[in-house]
Coordinates of N, CA, C and O in Angstrom, one line a residue:
M14 N 80.3 23.8 260.7 CA 80.5 23.3 259.3 C 79.5 22.1 259.1 O 79.4 21.3 260.0
S15 N 78.9 22.0 258.0 CA 78.1 20.9 257.7 C 78.8 19.9 256.8 O 79.8 20.2 256.2
R16 N 78.3 18.7 256.9 CA 78.8 17.6 256.1 C 77.8 17.3 254.9 O 76.6 17.3 255.2
Y17 N 78.4 16.9 253.8 CA 77.5 16.6 252.6 C 78.0 15.3 252.0 O 79.2 15.1 251.9
L18 N 77.1 14.5 251.6 CA 77.4 13.2 250.9 C 77.0 13.4 249.5 O 75.9 13.7 249.2
I19 N 78.0 13.2 248.6 CA 77.8 13.3 247.2 C 77.9 11.9 246.6 O 78.9 11.3 246.6
L20 N 76.7 11.4 246.3 CA 76.6 10.0 245.8 C 76.8 10.0 244.3 O 76.3 10.9 243.6
L21 N 77.4 9.0 243.8 CA 77.7 8.9 242.3 C 77.0 7.7 241.7 O 77.4 6.6 241.8
P22 N 75.8 7.9 241.2 CA 75.0 6.9 240.6 C 75.5 6.7 239.1 O 75.8 7.7 238.4
A23 N 75.5 5.5 238.6 CA 75.9 5.2 237.2 C 75.5 3.8 236.9 O 75.4 2.9 237.8
P24 N 75.2 3.6 235.6 CA 74.9 2.2 235.2 C 76.2 1.4 235.1 O 77.1 1.7 234.2
E25 N 76.5 0.5 236.0 CA 77.8 -0.2 236.1 C 78.2 -0.9 234.8 O 79.3 -0.8 234.3
A26 N 77.2 -1.5 234.1 CA 77.5 -2.3 232.9 C 78.0 -1.3 231.8 O 78.9 -1.7 231.0
D27 N 77.4 -0.1 231.7 CA 77.9 0.8 230.7 C 79.3 1.2 230.8 O 80.0 1.4 229.9
W28 N 79.8 1.4 232.1 CA 81.1 1.9 232.4 C 82.1 0.8 231.8 O 83.1 1.2 231.2
A29 N 81.8 -0.4 232.1 CA 82.7 -1.5 231.7 C 82.9 -1.5 230.2 O 84.0 -1.9 229.7
D30 N 81.9 -1.1 229.4 CA 82.0 -1.1 228.0 C 82.6 0.1 227.3 O 82.7 0.1 226.1
L31 N 82.9 1.1 228.1 CA 83.4 2.3 227.5 C 84.9 2.2 227.1 O 85.6 1.4 227.7
P32 N 85.3 2.9 226.1 CA 86.7 2.8 225.6 C 87.6 3.5 226.6 O 87.2 4.3 227.4
P33 N 88.9 3.2 226.6 CA 89.9 3.7 227.6 C 89.9 5.3 227.6 O 90.0 5.9 228.7
E34 N 89.7 5.9 226.5 CA 89.7 7.4 226.5 C 88.5 8.0 227.3 O 88.6 9.0 227.9
E35 N 87.4 7.3 227.4 CA 86.3 7.7 228.2 C 86.6 7.5 229.7 O 86.2 8.3 230.5
H36 N 87.3 6.5 230.0 CA 87.7 6.2 231.4 C 88.7 7.4 231.8 O 88.6 7.9 232.9
E37 N 89.6 7.7 230.9 CA 90.5 8.8 231.2 C 89.8 10.2 231.4 O 90.1 11.0 232.3
K38 N 88.8 10.4 230.5 CA 88.0 11.6 230.6 C 87.3 11.7 232.0 O 87.3 12.7 232.7
G39 N 86.7 10.5 232.5 CA 86.1 10.5 233.8 C 87.1 10.7 234.9 O 86.8 11.5 235.9
H40 N 88.3 10.2 234.8 CA 89.4 10.4 235.8 C 89.7 11.9 235.8 O 89.8 12.5 236.9
R41 N 89.9 12.5 234.7 CA 90.2 14.0 234.7 C 89.0 14.8 235.3 O 89.3 15.8 236.0
S42 N 87.8 14.4 235.1 CA 86.7 15.1 235.6 C 86.7 15.0 237.2 O 86.4 16.0 237.8
H43 N 87.1 13.9 237.7 CA 87.2 13.7 239.2 C 88.3 14.6 239.7 O 88.1 15.3 240.7
I44 N 89.4 14.7 239.0 CA 90.5 15.5 239.4 C 90.1 17.0 239.4 O 90.3 17.7 240.4
Q45 N 89.4 17.4 238.4 CA 88.9 18.8 238.3 C 87.9 19.1 239.5 O 88.0 20.2 240.1
F46 N 87.0 18.2 239.8 CA 86.1 18.4 240.9 C 86.9 18.5 242.2 O 86.5 19.4 243.0
Q47 N 87.9 17.7 242.4 CA 88.6 17.8 243.7 C 89.4 19.1 243.7 O 89.5 19.7 244.8
E48 N 89.9 19.6 242.6 CA 90.5 20.9 242.6 C 89.5 22.0 242.9 O 89.8 23.0 243.6
D49 N 88.3 21.9 242.3 CA 87.2 22.9 242.6 C 86.9 22.9 244.1 O 86.6 23.9 244.7
L50 N 86.9 21.7 244.7 CA 86.6 21.6 246.2 C 87.7 22.4 246.9 O 87.3 23.2 247.8
T51 N 88.9 22.1 246.6 CA 90.0 22.8 247.3 C 89.9 24.3 247.1 O 90.1 25.1 248.0
A52 N 89.7 24.7 245.9 CA 89.6 26.2 245.5 C 88.5 26.9 246.3 O 88.6 28.0 246.7
G53 N 87.4 26.1 246.6 CA 86.3 26.7 247.3 C 86.4 26.6 248.8 O 85.5 27.1 249.5
G54 N 87.5 26.1 249.3 CA 87.7 26.0 250.7 C 86.9 24.8 251.4 O 86.7 24.8 252.6
H55 N 86.4 23.9 250.6 CA 85.7 22.7 251.1 C 86.7 21.6 251.5 O 87.7 21.5 250.8
E56 N 86.4 20.9 252.5 CA 87.2 19.9 253.0 C 86.7 18.5 252.6 O 85.7 18.1 253.0
L57 N 87.5 17.8 251.8 CA 87.2 16.5 251.4 C 87.6 15.5 252.5 O 88.8 15.4 252.8
L58 N 86.6 14.9 253.1 CA 86.9 14.0 254.2 C 87.3 12.6 253.8 O 88.2 12.0 254.3
V59 N 86.6 12.1 252.8 CA 86.9 10.8 252.2 C 86.1 10.7 250.9 O 85.0 11.3 250.8
A60 N 86.6 9.9 250.0 CA 86.0 9.7 248.7 C 86.5 8.3 248.2 O 87.6 7.9 248.6
G61 N 85.7 7.7 247.3 CA 86.2 6.5 246.7 C 85.2 5.8 245.9 O 84.0 6.1 246.1
P62 N 85.6 4.9 245.1 CA 84.7 4.1 244.3 C 84.3 2.9 245.1 O 84.9 2.6 246.1
L63 N 83.2 2.3 244.8 CA 82.7 1.1 245.4 C 82.8 0.0 244.5 O 82.8 0.1 243.2
E64 N 83.0 -1.2 245.0 CA 83.0 -2.4 244.2 C 81.6 -2.6 243.6 O 80.6 -2.0 244.0
A65 N 81.5 -3.5 242.6 CA 80.3 -3.7 241.9 C 79.1 -4.1 242.8 O 79.3 -4.8 243.8
S66 N 78.0 -3.6 242.5 CA 76.8 -3.9 243.3 C 76.5 -5.4 243.4 O 75.9 -5.9 244.3
A67 N 76.9 -6.1 242.4 CA 76.7 -7.6 242.4 C 77.4 -8.2 243.5 O 77.1 -9.3 244.0
D68 N 78.5 -7.5 244.0 CA 79.3 -8.1 245.2 C 78.8 -7.6 246.5 O 79.3 -7.9 247.5
A69 N 77.7 -6.8 246.5 CA 77.1 -6.3 247.7 C 76.4 -7.4 248.5 O 76.0 -8.4 248.0
T70 N 76.2 -7.1 249.8 CA 75.5 -8.0 250.7 C 74.4 -7.1 251.3 O 74.7 -6.1 251.9
S71 N 73.1 -7.5 251.1 CA 72.0 -6.8 251.7 C 71.5 -7.5 252.9 O 71.4 -8.8 253.0
M72 N 71.1 -6.8 253.9 CA 70.6 -7.3 255.2 C 69.3 -6.6 255.6 O 69.3 -5.4 255.5
R73 N 68.3 -7.4 256.0 CA 67.1 -6.8 256.4 C 66.4 -7.7 257.5 O 66.7 -8.9 257.5
P74 N 65.6 -7.1 258.3 CA 64.9 -7.9 259.3 C 64.1 -9.0 258.6 O 63.5 -8.8 257.6
D75 N 64.1 -10.2 259.3 CA 63.3 -11.3 258.7 C 61.9 -11.4 259.3 O 61.1 -12.3 258.9
G76 N 61.6 -10.5 260.2 CA 60.2 -10.5 260.8 C 60.1 -11.5 262.0 O 59.0 -11.5 262.6
A77 N 61.1 -12.2 262.2 CA 61.1 -13.2 263.4 C 62.2 -12.9 264.4 O 62.6 -13.8 265.1
G78 N 62.7 -11.7 264.3 CA 63.8 -11.4 265.3 C 65.2 -11.6 264.7 O 66.2 -11.4 265.4
G79 N 65.3 -12.1 263.5 CA 66.6 -12.4 262.9 C 66.9 -11.5 261.7 O 66.2 -10.5 261.5
T80 N 67.8 -11.9 260.9 CA 68.2 -11.1 259.8 C 68.2 -12.0 258.5 O 68.7 -13.1 258.6
L81 N 67.7 -11.4 257.5 CA 67.7 -12.1 256.1 C 68.9 -11.5 255.4 O 68.9 -10.3 255.2
V82 N 69.8 -12.3 255.0 CA 71.0 -11.9 254.3 C 71.0 -12.4 252.9 O 70.8 -13.6 252.7
T83 N 71.1 -11.5 251.9 CA 71.1 -11.8 250.5 C 72.2 -11.2 249.8 O 72.8 -10.2 250.2
D84 N 72.6 -11.9 248.7 CA 73.7 -11.3 247.8 C 73.1 -10.3 246.9 O 71.9 -10.4 246.5
G85 N 73.9 -9.3 246.6 CA 73.4 -8.3 245.6 C 72.9 -7.0 246.3 O 72.9 -6.9 247.5
P86 N 72.6 -6.0 245.5 CA 72.2 -4.7 246.0 C 70.8 -4.8 246.7 O 70.0 -5.8 246.5
F87 N 70.5 -3.8 247.5 CA 69.3 -3.7 248.3 C 68.1 -3.6 247.3 O 67.0 -4.2 247.5
T88 N 68.2 -2.9 246.2 CA 67.2 -2.8 245.2 C 67.8 -3.0 243.8 O 69.0 -2.7 243.6
E89 N 67.0 -3.5 242.9 CA 67.5 -3.6 241.5 C 67.1 -2.3 240.8 O 66.0 -1.8 240.9
S90 N 68.1 -1.7 240.1 CA 67.8 -0.5 239.3 C 68.8 -0.4 238.2 O 69.8 -1.1 238.1
V91 N 68.5 0.5 237.3 CA 69.3 0.7 236.1 C 70.7 1.3 236.6 O 71.7 0.9 236.0
E92 N 70.6 2.2 237.5 CA 71.8 2.9 238.0 C 72.1 2.3 239.4 O 71.2 2.0 240.2
Q93 N 73.4 2.2 239.7 CA 73.8 1.8 241.0 C 74.7 2.9 241.6 O 75.3 3.7 240.9
V94 N 74.9 3.0 242.9 CA 75.8 3.9 243.5 C 77.2 3.3 243.3 O 77.5 2.2 243.8
V95 N 78.1 4.0 242.6 CA 79.4 3.4 242.2 C 80.5 4.1 243.0 O 81.6 3.7 242.9
G96 N 80.2 5.2 243.7 CA 81.2 5.9 244.5 C 80.6 7.0 245.3 O 79.4 7.3 245.2
F97 N 81.4 7.8 246.0 CA 80.9 8.8 246.9 C 82.0 9.8 247.2 O 83.2 9.5 247.1
Y98 N 81.6 11.0 247.7 CA 82.5 12.0 248.3 C 81.8 12.4 249.6 O 80.6 12.7 249.6
L99 N 82.5 12.5 250.7 CA 82.0 13.1 251.9 C 82.8 14.4 252.1 O 84.1 14.3 252.2
V100 N 82.1 15.5 252.1 CA 82.7 16.8 252.1 C 82.2 17.6 253.3 O 81.0 17.5 253.6
R101 N 83.1 18.4 254.0 CA 82.7 19.3 255.0 C 82.8 20.7 254.5 O 83.9 21.0 253.8
S102 N 81.8 21.5 254.7 CA 81.8 22.9 254.1 C 81.0 23.8 255.0 O 80.0 23.4 255.6
D103 N 81.4 25.1 255.0 CA 80.5 26.1 255.6 C 79.9 27.0 254.5 O 79.3 28.0 254.8
D104 N 80.0 26.6 253.2 CA 79.5 27.4 252.1 C 78.7 26.4 251.2 O 79.2 26.0 250.2
E105 N 77.4 26.1 251.6 CA 76.7 25.2 250.8 C 76.4 25.7 249.4 O 76.5 24.9 248.4
A106 N 76.2 27.0 249.2 CA 75.9 27.5 247.9 C 77.1 27.3 246.9 O 77.0 26.9 245.8
D107 N 78.3 27.5 247.4 CA 79.5 27.3 246.6 C 79.7 25.8 246.3 O 80.1 25.5 245.2
L108 N 79.5 25.0 247.3 CA 79.6 23.5 247.1 C 78.6 23.1 246.1 O 79.0 22.3 245.2
R109 N 77.4 23.5 246.2 CA 76.4 23.2 245.1 C 76.8 23.6 243.8 O 76.7 22.9 242.8
A110 N 77.4 24.8 243.7 CA 77.9 25.4 242.4 C 79.0 24.5 241.8 O 79.0 24.2 240.6
A111 N 79.9 24.0 242.7 CA 81.0 23.1 242.2 C 80.4 21.8 241.7 O 80.8 21.3 240.7
C112 N 79.3 21.3 242.4 CA 78.7 20.1 242.0 C 78.0 20.3 240.7 O 78.0 19.4 239.8
E113 N 77.3 21.4 240.5 CA 76.6 21.7 239.2 C 77.6 21.8 238.1 O 77.4 21.3 237.0
R114 N 78.8 22.4 238.3 CA 79.8 22.5 237.3 C 80.3 21.1 236.9 O 80.5 20.8 235.7
W115 N 80.5 20.3 237.9 CA 80.9 18.9 237.7 C 79.8 18.1 236.9 O 80.2 17.5 235.9
S116 N 78.6 18.3 237.3 CA 77.5 17.6 236.6 C 77.4 18.0 235.1 O 77.1 17.2 234.2
S117 N 77.7 19.3 234.9 CA 77.6 19.9 233.5 C 78.6 19.2 232.6 O 78.5 19.3 231.4
R118 N 79.7 18.6 233.2 CA 80.7 17.9 232.4 C 80.3 16.5 232.1 O 81.1 15.7 231.6
G119 N 79.1 16.1 232.4 CA 78.6 14.8 232.1 C 78.5 13.8 233.2 O 78.2 12.7 233.0
E120 N 78.7 14.3 234.5 CA 78.6 13.4 235.6 C 77.3 13.4 236.2 O 76.6 14.4 236.3
L121 N 76.9 12.2 236.7 CA 75.6 12.0 237.5 C 76.0 12.1 238.9 O 77.0 11.6 239.3
L122 N 75.2 12.8 239.7 CA 75.5 12.9 241.1 C 74.2 13.2 241.9 O 73.2 13.7 241.4
E123 N 74.2 12.8 243.2 CA 73.1 13.1 244.1 C 73.8 13.8 245.3 O 74.7 13.3 245.9
F124 N 73.3 15.0 245.6 CA 73.8 15.9 246.6 C 72.9 15.8 247.8 O 71.7 16.0 247.8
R125 N 73.5 15.4 249.0 CA 72.7 15.2 250.2 C 73.5 15.8 251.4 O 74.6 15.6 251.6
R126 N 72.7 16.7 252.1 CA 73.3 17.2 253.4 C 73.1 16.1 254.4 O 72.0 15.6 254.5
M127 N 74.1 15.9 255.2 CA 74.0 14.9 256.3 C 73.2 15.5 257.5 O 73.4 16.7 257.8
A128 N 72.3 14.7 258.0 CA 71.5 15.2 259.2 C 72.5 15.4 260.4 O 73.4 14.7 260.5
E129 N 72.1 16.4 261.2 CA 72.9 16.7 262.3 C 72.3 16.2 263.6 O 71.1 16.0 263.7

């Protein structure tokens, strides 16, 4: 079985400004996706939201054998990774189809197979 990381990019600021009914719609969409995973025989290993990218800590080599530690995300962009799903599956085609159905309901996602 292979493992897949499904990253959830979104503009964080936009989410905060949405009305409560849009938050509920998003919650229902996640529930439906999880039901689709179960129906397809895919194993959800772990999933969850991430705290705001403004609260991230980035670390990179400083070129002198140490580490440069900075507040905030590694890169500045319009969209940030706001959550993820780690899934194990032996049917990539069906998993991709479940992700496509989820995306068609308005969700942004990035589908990545984990290196073995």
